[in-house]
Amino acid sequence: MKVMKEKITFRNRDVKRVLIGVPENHKHLRIIIESKDKLFVFHEATIANILRGFIFIKTHPKIEAIEMKIQEVKERKEGFAEYQLIETNKKKEDIIKEISELI
């Protein structure tokens, strides 16, 4: 039996404010999204991975959907996080079907 996860839809009107910057004694950005009753804190690598996927889809003439899954990347460029969201080979139709079912 599949366990249903809590679904949170996040729209512009749900965002009270956003803070973006490098905290004291840190090297990488943090993105803090404040809603009416919660704070969401994202690491730079997480946002960078999501943006990479977003920009890829928005700017590619054919690609309409991708799935990204967490992977440990042993050999990587300097400064990159050990864990990255990496594109899978999941078919576009399967991704779109899953998105449609989840929303």
CSV table of N, CA and C in Angstrom, one decimal:
chain,number,residue,atom,x,y,z
A,1,MET,N,0.8,-1.2,0.0
A,1,MET,CA,0.0,0.0,0.0
A,1,MET,C,0.9,1.3,0.0
A,2,LYS,N,0.6,2.2,-0.9
A,2,LYS,CA,1.4,3.4,-1.0
A,2,LYS,C,0.9,4.4,0.0
A,3,VAL,N,1.9,5.0,0.7
A,3,VAL,CA,1.6,6.0,1.7
A,3,VAL,C,1.5,7.4,1.0
A,4,MET,N,0.4,8.1,1.3
A,4,MET,CA,0.3,9.4,0.7
A,4,MET,C,1.1,10.4,1.5
A,5,LYS,N,1.9,11.2,0.8
A,5,LYS,CA,2.6,12.3,1.5
A,5,LYS,C,1.8,13.5,1.6
A,6,GLU,N,2.1,14.4,2.5
A,6,GLU,CA,1.4,15.6,2.6
A,6,GLU,C,1.7,16.5,1.4
A,7,LYS,N,0.7,17.0,0.8
A,7,LYS,CA,0.9,17.9,-0.4
A,7,LYS,C,0.8,19.3,0.0
A,8,ILE,N,1.8,20.1,-0.4
A,8,ILE,CA,1.7,21.6,-0.1
A,8,ILE,C,1.9,22.3,-1.5
A,9,THR,N,0.9,23.0,-1.8
A,9,THR,CA,0.9,23.8,-3.1
A,9,THR,C,1.4,25.2,-2.7
A,10,PHE,N,2.4,25.7,-3.3
A,10,PHE,CA,3.1,27.0,-2.9
A,10,PHE,C,2.9,27.9,-4.1
A,11,ARG,N,2.0,28.9,-3.9
A,11,ARG,CA,1.8,29.9,-4.9
A,11,ARG,C,2.5,31.2,-4.5
A,12,ASN,N,2.6,32.2,-5.5
A,12,ASN,CA,3.1,33.5,-5.2
A,12,ASN,C,2.4,34.1,-4.0
A,13,ARG,N,1.1,34.1,-3.9
A,13,ARG,CA,0.4,34.7,-2.9
A,13,ARG,C,0.6,34.1,-1.5
A,14,ASP,N,1.2,32.9,-1.5
A,14,ASP,CA,1.5,32.2,-0.2
A,14,ASP,C,2.9,32.6,0.4
A,15,VAL,N,3.7,33.3,-0.4
A,15,VAL,CA,5.0,33.8,0.0
A,15,VAL,C,4.9,35.2,0.6
A,16,LYS,N,5.3,35.3,1.9
A,16,LYS,CA,5.3,36.6,2.5
A,16,LYS,C,6.5,37.4,2.1
A,17,ARG,N,7.7,36.7,2.1
A,17,ARG,CA,8.9,37.3,1.7
A,17,ARG,C,10.0,36.2,1.5
A,18,VAL,N,11.1,36.7,0.8
A,18,VAL,CA,12.2,35.8,0.5
A,18,VAL,C,13.5,36.5,0.9
A,19,LEU,N,14.4,35.8,1.5
A,19,LEU,CA,15.7,36.3,1.9
A,19,LEU,C,16.7,35.4,1.2
A,20,ILE,N,17.7,36.0,0.5
A,20,ILE,CA,18.7,35.3,-0.2
A,20,ILE,C,20.1,35.9,0.1
A,21,GLY,N,21.0,35.1,0.6
A,21,GLY,CA,22.3,35.6,1.0
A,21,GLY,C,23.2,34.5,1.6
A,22,VAL,N,24.4,34.8,1.8
A,22,VAL,CA,25.3,33.9,2.5
A,22,VAL,C,25.4,34.2,4.0
A,23,PRO,N,25.0,33.3,4.8
A,23,PRO,CA,25.0,33.6,6.3
A,23,PRO,C,26.4,33.8,6.8
A,24,GLU,N,26.6,34.4,7.9
A,24,GLU,CA,27.9,34.6,8.5
A,24,GLU,C,28.5,33.2,8.8
A,25,ASN,N,29.8,33.2,8.5
A,25,ASN,CA,30.6,31.9,8.7
A,25,ASN,C,30.2,30.8,7.8
A,26,HIS,N,29.6,31.1,6.7
A,26,HIS,CA,29.2,30.1,5.7
A,26,HIS,C,29.8,30.5,4.3
A,27,LYS,N,29.8,29.6,3.4
A,27,LYS,CA,30.4,29.9,2.0
A,27,LYS,C,29.3,29.9,1.0
A,28,HIS,N,28.2,29.3,1.2
A,28,HIS,CA,27.1,29.2,0.2
A,28,HIS,C,25.8,29.9,0.6
A,29,LEU,N,25.1,30.3,-0.5
A,29,LEU,CA,23.8,31.0,-0.3
A,29,LEU,C,22.8,30.1,0.5
A,30,ARG,N,22.0,30.8,1.2
A,30,ARG,CA,20.8,30.2,1.7
A,30,ARG,C,19.6,31.0,1.2
A,31,ILE,N,18.5,30.3,0.9
A,31,ILE,CA,17.3,30.9,0.4
A,31,ILE,C,16.3,30.6,1.4
A,32,ILE,N,15.7,31.7,2.0
A,32,ILE,CA,14.7,31.5,3.0
A,32,ILE,C,13.4,32.0,2.5
A,33,ILE,N,12.4,31.2,2.4
A,33,ILE,CA,11.1,31.6,2.0
A,33,ILE,C,10.2,31.6,3.2
A,34,GLU,N,9.6,32.7,3.5
A,34,GLU,CA,8.7,32.9,4.6
A,34,GLU,C,7.2,32.9,4.2
A,35,SER,N,6.5,32.0,4.7
A,35,SER,CA,5.0,32.0,4.4
A,35,SER,C,4.3,32.6,5.7
A,36,LYS,N,3.0,32.5,5.7
A,36,LYS,CA,2.3,33.1,6.8
A,36,LYS,C,2.7,32.4,8.2
A,37,ASP,N,2.9,31.1,8.1
A,37,ASP,CA,3.2,30.4,9.4
A,37,ASP,C,4.4,29.4,9.3
A,38,LYS,N,5.2,29.5,8.3
A,38,LYS,CA,6.4,28.6,8.2
A,38,LYS,C,7.6,29.3,7.5
A,39,LEU,N,8.8,28.8,7.9
A,39,LEU,CA,10.0,29.2,7.2
A,39,LEU,C,10.6,28.0,6.5
A,40,PHE,N,10.9,28.2,5.2
A,40,PHE,CA,11.5,27.2,4.4
A,40,PHE,C,12.9,27.6,4.1
A,41,VAL,N,13.9,26.8,4.5
A,41,VAL,CA,15.3,27.2,4.3
A,41,VAL,C,15.9,26.2,3.3
A,42,PHE,N,16.4,26.8,2.2
A,42,PHE,CA,17.0,26.0,1.1
A,42,PHE,C,18.5,26.2,1.0
A,43,HIS,N,19.3,25.2,0.8
A,43,HIS,CA,20.7,25.4,0.5
A,43,HIS,C,20.9,25.7,-0.9
A,44,GLU,N,22.0,26.4,-1.2
A,44,GLU,CA,22.3,26.9,-2.6
A,44,GLU,C,22.2,25.7,-3.6
A,45,ALA,N,22.8,24.6,-3.2
A,45,ALA,CA,22.9,23.4,-4.2
A,45,ALA,C,21.5,22.9,-4.5
A,46,THR,N,20.6,23.0,-3.6
A,46,THR,CA,19.2,22.5,-3.9
A,46,THR,C,18.5,23.4,-4.9
A,47,ILE,N,18.6,24.7,-4.7
A,47,ILE,CA,18.0,25.7,-5.6
A,47,ILE,C,18.7,25.6,-7.0
A,48,ALA,N,20.0,25.5,-6.9
A,48,ALA,CA,20.8,25.4,-8.2
A,48,ALA,C,20.4,24.2,-9.0
A,49,ASN,N,20.2,23.1,-8.4
A,49,ASN,CA,19.8,21.9,-9.1
A,49,ASN,C,18.3,22.1,-9.7
A,50,ILE,N,17.4,22.6,-8.9
A,50,ILE,CA,16.1,22.8,-9.4
A,50,ILE,C,16.1,23.8,-10.5
A,51,LEU,N,16.8,24.9,-10.4
A,51,LEU,CA,16.9,25.9,-11.5
A,51,LEU,C,17.5,25.3,-12.7
A,52,ARG,N,18.5,24.5,-12.6
A,52,ARG,CA,19.1,23.8,-13.8
A,52,ARG,C,18.0,23.0,-14.5
A,53,GLY,N,17.2,22.3,-13.8
A,53,GLY,CA,16.2,21.5,-14.5
A,53,GLY,C,15.1,22.4,-15.1
A,54,PHE,N,14.7,23.5,-14.3
A,54,PHE,CA,13.7,24.4,-14.8
A,54,PHE,C,14.2,25.1,-16.1
A,55,ILE,N,15.4,25.7,-16.1
A,55,ILE,CA,15.9,26.4,-17.2
A,55,ILE,C,16.1,25.4,-18.4
A,56,PHE,N,16.5,24.2,-18.1
A,56,PHE,CA,16.7,23.2,-19.2
A,56,PHE,C,15.3,23.0,-19.9
A,57,ILE,N,14.3,22.8,-19.2
A,57,ILE,CA,13.0,22.6,-19.8
A,57,ILE,C,12.4,23.8,-20.5
A,58,LYS,N,12.6,25.0,-19.9
A,58,LYS,CA,12.1,26.2,-20.5
A,58,LYS,C,12.8,26.7,-21.7
A,59,THR,N,14.1,26.3,-21.8
A,59,THR,CA,14.9,26.8,-23.0
A,59,THR,C,15.1,25.7,-24.0
A,60,HIS,N,14.8,24.5,-23.8
A,60,HIS,CA,15.0,23.4,-24.7
A,60,HIS,C,13.9,23.3,-25.7
A,61,PRO,N,14.2,23.2,-27.0
A,61,PRO,CA,13.1,23.3,-28.0
A,61,PRO,C,12.2,22.0,-28.0
A,62,LYS,N,12.6,20.9,-27.4
A,62,LYS,CA,11.9,19.7,-27.4
A,62,LYS,C,11.5,19.1,-26.0
A,63,ILE,N,12.4,19.2,-25.1
A,63,ILE,CA,12.2,18.6,-23.8
A,63,ILE,C,11.1,19.3,-23.0
A,64,GLU,N,10.1,18.5,-22.5
A,64,GLU,CA,9.0,19.1,-21.8
A,64,GLU,C,8.9,18.7,-20.4
A,65,ALA,N,9.6,17.7,-20.0
A,65,ALA,CA,9.6,17.2,-18.6
A,65,ALA,C,10.8,16.4,-18.3
A,66,ILE,N,11.3,16.5,-17.0
A,66,ILE,CA,12.4,15.7,-16.6
A,66,ILE,C,12.1,15.3,-15.1
A,67,GLU,N,12.7,14.2,-14.7
A,67,GLU,CA,12.7,13.8,-13.3
A,67,GLU,C,14.2,13.9,-12.9
A,68,MET,N,14.4,14.4,-11.7
A,68,MET,CA,15.7,14.5,-11.1
A,68,MET,C,15.6,13.7,-9.7
A,69,LYS,N,16.7,12.9,-9.5
A,69,LYS,CA,16.7,12.1,-8.2
A,69,LYS,C,18.1,12.4,-7.6
A,70,ILE,N,18.1,12.3,-6.3
A,70,ILE,CA,19.3,12.5,-5.5
A,70,ILE,C,20.3,11.4,-5.8
A,71,GLN,N,21.6,11.8,-6.0
A,71,GLN,CA,22.7,10.9,-6.2
A,71,GLN,C,23.9,11.4,-5.5
A,72,GLU,N,24.7,10.5,-4.9
A,72,GLU,CA,26.0,10.9,-4.4
A,72,GLU,C,26.9,11.0,-5.5
A,73,VAL,N,27.6,12.1,-5.7
A,73,VAL,CA,28.5,12.3,-6.8
A,73,VAL,C,29.9,12.4,-6.2
A,74,LYS,N,30.7,11.3,-6.4
A,74,LYS,CA,32.0,11.2,-5.8
A,74,LYS,C,33.0,12.1,-6.5
A,75,GLU,N,33.0,12.0,-7.9
A,75,GLU,CA,33.9,12.9,-8.7
A,75,GLU,C,33.1,14.1,-9.2
A,76,ARG,N,33.4,15.2,-8.7
A,76,ARG,CA,32.7,16.4,-9.1
A,76,ARG,C,33.6,17.6,-9.1
A,77,LYS,N,33.1,18.7,-9.7
A,77,LYS,CA,33.9,19.9,-9.8
A,77,LYS,C,34.0,20.5,-8.3
A,78,GLU,N,35.1,21.2,-8.2
A,78,GLU,CA,35.4,21.8,-6.8
A,78,GLU,C,34.3,22.8,-6.4
A,79,GLY,N,33.9,22.7,-5.2
A,79,GLY,CA,32.8,23.6,-4.7
A,79,GLY,C,31.4,23.0,-4.8
A,80,PHE,N,31.3,21.9,-5.6
A,80,PHE,CA,30.0,21.3,-5.8
A,80,PHE,C,29.6,20.4,-4.6
A,81,ALA,N,28.4,20.3,-4.2
A,81,ALA,CA,27.9,19.5,-3.1
A,81,ALA,C,28.0,18.0,-3.5
A,82,GLU,N,28.3,17.2,-2.4
A,82,GLU,CA,28.4,15.8,-2.6
A,82,GLU,C,27.2,15.1,-3.2
A,83,TYR,N,26.0,15.6,-2.7
A,83,TYR,CA,24.8,15.0,-3.2
A,83,TYR,C,24.1,16.0,-4.2
A,84,GLN,N,23.7,15.5,-5.3
A,84,GLN,CA,23.1,16.3,-6.4
A,84,GLN,C,21.9,15.7,-6.9
A,85,LEU,N,21.0,16.6,-7.4
A,85,LEU,CA,19.8,16.1,-8.1
A,85,LEU,C,20.2,15.9,-9.5
A,86,ILE,N,20.1,14.6,-10.0
A,86,ILE,CA,20.6,14.3,-11.3
A,86,ILE,C,19.4,13.8,-12.2
A,87,GLU,N,19.4,14.2,-13.4
A,87,GLU,CA,18.3,13.8,-14.3
A,87,GLU,C,18.3,12.2,-14.5
A,88,THR,N,17.1,11.7,-14.5
A,88,THR,CA,16.9,10.2,-14.8
A,88,THR,C,16.5,10.0,-16.2
A,89,ASN,N,16.3,8.8,-16.6
A,89,ASN,CA,15.9,8.4,-18.0
A,89,ASN,C,14.4,8.2,-18.0
A,90,LYS,N,13.7,8.6,-17.0
A,90,LYS,CA,12.2,8.4,-17.0
A,90,LYS,C,11.6,9.1,-18.2
A,91,LYS,N,10.6,8.4,-18.9
A,91,LYS,CA,10.0,8.9,-20.1
A,91,LYS,C,9.1,10.2,-19.8
A,92,LYS,N,9.1,11.1,-20.7
A,92,LYS,CA,8.3,12.3,-20.5
A,92,LYS,C,6.9,12.0,-20.2
A,93,GLU,N,6.3,11.1,-20.9
A,93,GLU,CA,4.9,10.7,-20.7
A,93,GLU,C,4.6,10.3,-19.3
A,94,ASP,N,5.5,9.5,-18.7
A,94,ASP,CA,5.4,9.0,-17.4
A,94,ASP,C,5.5,10.1,-16.4
A,95,ILE,N,6.4,11.0,-16.6
A,95,ILE,CA,6.6,12.2,-15.7
A,95,ILE,C,5.4,13.0,-15.7
A,96,ILE,N,4.9,13.4,-16.9
A,96,ILE,CA,3.7,14.2,-17.0
A,96,ILE,C,2.5,13.6,-16.3
A,97,LYS,N,2.3,12.3,-16.5
A,97,LYS,CA,1.2,11.5,-15.9
A,97,LYS,C,1.3,11.6,-14.4
A,98,GLU,N,2.5,11.4,-13.9
A,98,GLU,CA,2.7,11.4,-12.4
A,98,GLU,C,2.5,12.8,-11.9
A,99,ILE,N,3.0,13.9,-12.5
A,99,ILE,CA,2.7,15.3,-12.1
A,99,ILE,C,1.2,15.5,-12.1
A,100,SER,N,0.5,15.1,-13.1
A,100,SER,CA,-1.0,15.3,-13.2
A,100,SER,C,-1.7,14.6,-12.1
A,101,GLU,N,-1.2,13.4,-11.7
A,101,GLU,CA,-1.9,12.7,-10.6
A,101,GLU,C,-1.6,13.3,-9.3
A,102,LEU,N,-0.4,13.9,-9.1
A,102,LEU,CA,0.0,14.4,-7.8
A,102,LEU,C,-0.6,15.8,-7.5
A,103,ILE,N,-0.9,16.6,-8.6
A,103,ILE,CA,-1.5,17.9,-8.3
A,103,ILE,C,-3.0,17.8,-8.1
